[in-house]
């Protein structure tokens, strides 16, 4: 098989942009580790096909904050055709594909499951498989995925009062629930991000632990979906990142 060029190497995924852009890009919470790229190596041998995915309804509980309704993450623009990125993902070595998936969701079982079902005929099929695997995350899977996240921060140029308010809100949330606050800001304008995060934390702080865990799991699923789309389309991301945990 002919050598495949590297998939892509995105700048860090993040939460907020420094200002309006000609082609606004959706925001997602940045992972706490660097996103890998797919290499051009080939498979050492045929892969055993896993059994079909079976959908398990997500746990009962309040859905993600209503103002965070997911929108189509694919924004038309002069970026890499999704077919090219998907082809490289489909033909990448197992370990490379799993590493890319772990950059989208830190649950190893989720990454193994999505990688094992390659090749995918199109992006919709990949996202559907990622969704189903996300709905099936166990308690331990969610714990593992949350451990790989860090709370979103602000652009360094934001007012110091905004940084202070967000740090205090994150600290209160993490003290109550024991993990980073996760939220998918896909489709939101940069000017809305601070209010979305502060409002989301304020509302979710009133949840019981099990209820909040179900909401966090849903946000993880939405984040994984957005990150996958950005990786495969080489969609540019805002060039700022939140503070490390």
GROMACS .gro file of C-alpha atoms in nm:
model
  245
    1UNK     CA    1   0.000   0.000   0.000
    2UNK     CA    2   0.139   0.343  -0.091
    3UNK     CA    3   0.266   0.553   0.194
    4UNK     CA    4   0.005   0.791   0.330
    5UNK     CA    5   0.097   1.148   0.426
    6UNK     CA    6   0.055   1.243   0.792
    7UNK     CA    7  -0.306   1.306   0.885
    8UNK     CA    8  -0.252   1.654   1.026
    9UNK     CA    9  -0.114   1.826   1.330
   10UNK     CA   10  -0.360   2.073   1.475
   11UNK     CA   11  -0.275   2.359   1.707
   12UNK     CA   12  -0.416   2.301   2.055
   13UNK     CA   13  -0.791   2.264   2.085
   14UNK     CA   14  -0.923   2.522   2.322
   15UNK     CA   15  -1.211   2.710   2.460
   16UNK     CA   16  -1.187   3.073   2.361
   17UNK     CA   17  -1.052   3.276   2.073
   18UNK     CA   18  -0.884   3.612   2.101
   19UNK     CA   19  -1.153   3.782   1.894
   20UNK     CA   20  -1.378   3.758   1.591
   21UNK     CA   21  -1.241   3.572   1.290
   22UNK     CA   22  -1.328   3.576   0.923
   23UNK     CA   23  -1.429   3.213   0.949
   24UNK     CA   24  -1.527   3.157   1.312
   25UNK     CA   25  -1.430   2.818   1.440
   26UNK     CA   26  -1.624   2.623   1.702
   27UNK     CA   27  -1.470   2.594   2.042
   28UNK     CA   28  -1.409   2.282   2.239
   29UNK     CA   29  -1.241   2.215   2.568
   30UNK     CA   30  -0.871   2.143   2.521
   31UNK     CA   31  -0.727   1.810   2.626
   32UNK     CA   32  -0.448   1.793   2.880
   33UNK     CA   33  -0.212   1.624   2.638
   34UNK     CA   34  -0.085   1.697   2.288
   35UNK     CA   35  -0.282   1.555   1.998
   36UNK     CA   36  -0.087   1.294   1.800
   37UNK     CA   37  -0.070   1.260   1.425
   38UNK     CA   38  -0.121   0.952   1.213
   39UNK     CA   39   0.192   0.806   1.058
   40UNK     CA   40   0.227   0.652   0.712
   41UNK     CA   41   0.304   0.301   0.839
   42UNK     CA   42   0.089   0.013   0.720
   43UNK     CA   43  -0.083  -0.261   0.919
   44UNK     CA   44   0.126  -0.561   1.011
   45UNK     CA   45  -0.156  -0.794   0.914
   46UNK     CA   46  -0.531  -0.824   0.872
   47UNK     CA   47  -0.741  -0.699   1.158
   48UNK     CA   48  -1.004  -0.920   1.311
   49UNK     CA   49  -1.344  -0.759   1.261
   50UNK     CA   50  -1.520  -0.694   1.596
   51UNK     CA   51  -1.887  -0.764   1.651
   52UNK     CA   52  -2.133  -0.493   1.547
   53UNK     CA   53  -2.192  -0.198   1.772
   54UNK     CA   54  -2.509  -0.215   1.979
   55UNK     CA   55  -2.658   0.103   2.110
   56UNK     CA   56  -2.726   0.132   2.480
   57UNK     CA   57  -2.944   0.427   2.588
   58UNK     CA   58  -2.753   0.684   2.787
   59UNK     CA   59  -2.826   0.705   3.160
   60UNK     CA   60  -3.134   0.889   3.275
   61UNK     CA   61  -3.082   1.236   3.406
   62UNK     CA   62  -3.097   1.594   3.296
   63UNK     CA   63  -2.941   1.652   2.955
   64UNK     CA   64  -2.662   1.898   2.887
   65UNK     CA   65  -2.743   2.261   2.963
   66UNK     CA   66  -3.009   2.360   2.711
   67UNK     CA   67  -2.813   2.656   2.577
   68UNK     CA   68  -2.538   2.419   2.465
   69UNK     CA   69  -2.738   2.232   2.200
   70UNK     CA   70  -2.501   2.065   1.957
   71UNK     CA   71  -2.479   2.206   1.606
   72UNK     CA   72  -2.321   2.071   1.291
   73UNK     CA   73  -1.946   2.093   1.360
   74UNK     CA   74  -1.846   2.092   0.994
   75UNK     CA   75  -1.802   2.449   0.873
   76UNK     CA   76  -1.745   2.484   0.495
   77UNK     CA   77  -1.412   2.635   0.405
   78UNK     CA   78  -1.086   2.580   0.214
   79UNK     CA   79  -0.973   2.299   0.441
   80UNK     CA   80  -0.863   1.945   0.376
   81UNK     CA   81  -1.136   1.729   0.218
   82UNK     CA   82  -1.276   1.504   0.488
   83UNK     CA   83  -1.234   1.203   0.257
   84UNK     CA   84  -0.854   1.245   0.266
   85UNK     CA   85  -0.835   1.265   0.643
   86UNK     CA   86  -1.076   0.974   0.682
   87UNK     CA   87  -0.874   0.760   0.438
   88UNK     CA   88  -0.556   0.816   0.638
   89UNK     CA   89  -0.741   0.738   0.960
   90UNK     CA   90  -0.886   0.419   0.812
   91UNK     CA   91  -0.546   0.295   0.692
   92UNK     CA   92  -0.333   0.407   0.985
   93UNK     CA   93  -0.169   0.147   1.211
   94UNK     CA   94  -0.383   0.041   1.504
   95UNK     CA   95  -0.169   0.219   1.762
   96UNK     CA   96  -0.164   0.545   1.564
   97UNK     CA   97  -0.542   0.546   1.519
   98UNK     CA   98  -0.596   0.474   1.887
   99UNK     CA   99  -0.360   0.758   1.984
  100UNK     CA  100  -0.559   1.003   1.771
  101UNK     CA  101  -0.883   0.882   1.928
  102UNK     CA  102  -0.741   0.915   2.279
  103UNK     CA  103  -0.675   1.281   2.197
  104UNK     CA  104  -1.051   1.312   2.148
  105UNK     CA  105  -1.164   1.110   2.450
  106UNK     CA  106  -0.926   0.965   2.710
  107UNK     CA  107  -1.126   0.645   2.767
  108UNK     CA  108  -0.906   0.365   2.633
  109UNK     CA  109  -1.199   0.129   2.587
  110UNK     CA  110  -1.378   0.395   2.379
  111UNK     CA  111  -1.070   0.448   2.163
  112UNK     CA  112  -1.010   0.075   2.111
  113UNK     CA  113  -1.372   0.017   2.016
  114UNK     CA  114  -1.390   0.300   1.763
  115UNK     CA  115  -1.052   0.209   1.609
  116UNK     CA  116  -1.142  -0.160   1.582
  117UNK     CA  117  -1.445  -0.089   1.363
  118UNK     CA  118  -1.245   0.072   1.084
  119UNK     CA  119  -1.270   0.126   0.792
  120UNK     CA  120  -1.553   0.379   0.799
  121UNK     CA  121  -1.721   0.468   0.468
  122UNK     CA  122  -1.772   0.834   0.561
  123UNK     CA  123  -1.751   1.082   0.847
  124UNK     CA  124  -2.113   1.028   0.948
  125UNK     CA  125  -2.046   0.657   1.002
  126UNK     CA  126  -1.740   0.734   1.216
  127UNK     CA  127  -1.929   0.988   1.425
  128UNK     CA  128  -2.220   0.746   1.472
  129UNK     CA  129  -1.979   0.479   1.598
  130UNK     CA  130  -1.812   0.732   1.829
  131UNK     CA  131  -2.154   0.833   1.964
  132UNK     CA  132  -2.260   0.475   2.034
  133UNK     CA  133  -1.932   0.397   2.207
  134UNK     CA  134  -1.976   0.719   2.406
  135UNK     CA  135  -2.326   0.624   2.518
  136UNK     CA  136  -2.189   0.288   2.637
  137UNK     CA  137  -1.917   0.429   2.863
  138UNK     CA  138  -1.913   0.261   3.202
  139UNK     CA  139  -1.859   0.445   3.531
  140UNK     CA  140  -1.488   0.359   3.516
  141UNK     CA  141  -1.467   0.469   3.151
  142UNK     CA  142  -1.613   0.809   3.238
  143UNK     CA  143  -1.372   0.843   3.531
  144UNK     CA  144  -1.080   0.768   3.298
  145UNK     CA  145  -1.205   1.013   3.035
  146UNK     CA  146  -1.260   1.292   3.289
  147UNK     CA  147  -0.909   1.241   3.427
  148UNK     CA  148  -0.776   1.328   3.080
  149UNK     CA  149  -0.957   1.662   3.069
  150UNK     CA  150  -0.864   1.999   3.211
  151UNK     CA  151  -1.094   2.285   3.289
  152UNK     CA  152  -1.120   2.537   3.005
  153UNK     CA  153  -0.952   2.872   3.045
  154UNK     CA  154  -0.954   3.212   2.882
  155UNK     CA  155  -0.747   3.391   2.623
  156UNK     CA  156  -0.449   3.558   2.795
  157UNK     CA  157  -0.572   3.897   2.673
  158UNK     CA  158  -0.903   3.865   2.859
  159UNK     CA  159  -0.953   4.103   3.153
  160UNK     CA  160  -0.794   3.989   3.477
  161UNK     CA  161  -1.133   4.001   3.649
  162UNK     CA  162  -1.265   3.744   3.400
  163UNK     CA  163  -0.970   3.513   3.469
  164UNK     CA  164  -1.025   3.548   3.842
  165UNK     CA  165  -1.398   3.475   3.819
  166UNK     CA  166  -1.348   3.169   3.600
  167UNK     CA  167  -1.067   3.028   3.817
  168UNK     CA  168  -1.287   3.063   4.125
  169UNK     CA  169  -1.579   2.893   3.950
  170UNK     CA  170  -1.360   2.605   3.833
  171UNK     CA  171  -1.213   2.562   4.180
  172UNK     CA  172  -1.559   2.543   4.336
  173UNK     CA  173  -1.677   2.291   4.077
  174UNK     CA  174  -1.370   2.069   4.110
  175UNK     CA  175  -1.396   2.079   4.488
  176UNK     CA  176  -1.758   1.962   4.473
  177UNK     CA  177  -1.732   1.695   4.203
  178UNK     CA  178  -1.366   1.592   4.204
  179UNK     CA  179  -1.298   1.639   3.833
  180UNK     CA  180  -1.257   1.911   3.572
  181UNK     CA  181  -1.560   2.097   3.441
  182UNK     CA  182  -1.624   1.981   3.084
  183UNK     CA  183  -1.842   2.162   2.835
  184UNK     CA  184  -1.867   2.154   2.456
  185UNK     CA  185  -1.897   2.505   2.315
  186UNK     CA  186  -1.940   2.388   1.958
  187UNK     CA  187  -2.123   2.648   1.751
  188UNK     CA  188  -2.097   2.923   2.013
  189UNK     CA  189  -1.948   3.262   1.929
  190UNK     CA  190  -1.624   3.351   2.113
  191UNK     CA  191  -1.799   3.638   2.287
  192UNK     CA  192  -2.041   3.388   2.444
  193UNK     CA  193  -1.784   3.148   2.588
  194UNK     CA  194  -1.721   3.310   2.926
  195UNK     CA  195  -2.091   3.345   3.004
  196UNK     CA  196  -2.157   2.989   2.884
  197UNK     CA  197  -1.889   2.850   3.114
  198UNK     CA  198  -1.982   3.056   3.419
  199UNK     CA  199  -2.352   2.994   3.364
  200UNK     CA  200  -2.295   2.623   3.308
  201UNK     CA  201  -2.092   2.589   3.626
  202UNK     CA  202  -2.350   2.783   3.828
  203UNK     CA  203  -2.638   2.563   3.708
  204UNK     CA  204  -2.451   2.234   3.735
  205UNK     CA  205  -2.321   2.305   4.085
  206UNK     CA  206  -2.678   2.241   4.206
  207UNK     CA  207  -2.676   1.884   4.068
  208UNK     CA  208  -2.636   1.569   4.270
  209UNK     CA  209  -2.315   1.381   4.192
  210UNK     CA  210  -2.480   1.109   3.982
  211UNK     CA  211  -2.682   1.364   3.787
  212UNK     CA  212  -2.374   1.575   3.716
  213UNK     CA  213  -2.177   1.268   3.612
  214UNK     CA  214  -2.441   1.186   3.350
  215UNK     CA  215  -2.422   1.543   3.215
  216UNK     CA  216  -2.041   1.532   3.210
  217UNK     CA  217  -2.053   1.204   3.017
  218UNK     CA  218  -2.279   1.366   2.757
  219UNK     CA  219  -2.041   1.662   2.726
  220UNK     CA  220  -1.752   1.418   2.679
  221UNK     CA  221  -1.942   1.251   2.395
  222UNK     CA  222  -2.008   1.585   2.225
  223UNK     CA  223  -1.647   1.693   2.271
  224UNK     CA  224  -1.520   1.370   2.116
  225UNK     CA  225  -1.748   1.420   1.817
  226UNK     CA  226  -1.627   1.777   1.763
  227UNK     CA  227  -1.261   1.686   1.806
  228UNK     CA  228  -1.286   1.399   1.558
  229UNK     CA  229  -1.438   1.628   1.299
  230UNK     CA  230  -1.165   1.889   1.345
  231UNK     CA  231  -0.891   1.627   1.321
  232UNK     CA  232  -1.021   1.473   1.001
  233UNK     CA  233  -1.099   1.800   0.823
  234UNK     CA  234  -0.787   1.988   0.936
  235UNK     CA  235  -1.023   2.260   1.056
  236UNK     CA  236  -0.826   2.544   1.218
  237UNK     CA  237  -0.878   2.601   1.588
  238UNK     CA  238  -0.849   2.918   1.795
  239UNK     CA  239  -0.487   2.970   1.896
  240UNK     CA  240  -0.535   2.999   2.271
  241UNK     CA  241  -0.566   2.736   2.541
  242UNK     CA  242  -0.686   2.710   2.895
  243UNK     CA  243  -0.453   2.689   3.190
  244UNK     CA  244  -0.322   2.340   3.277
  245UNK     CA  245  -0.470   2.163   3.572
   0.00000   0.00000   0.00000
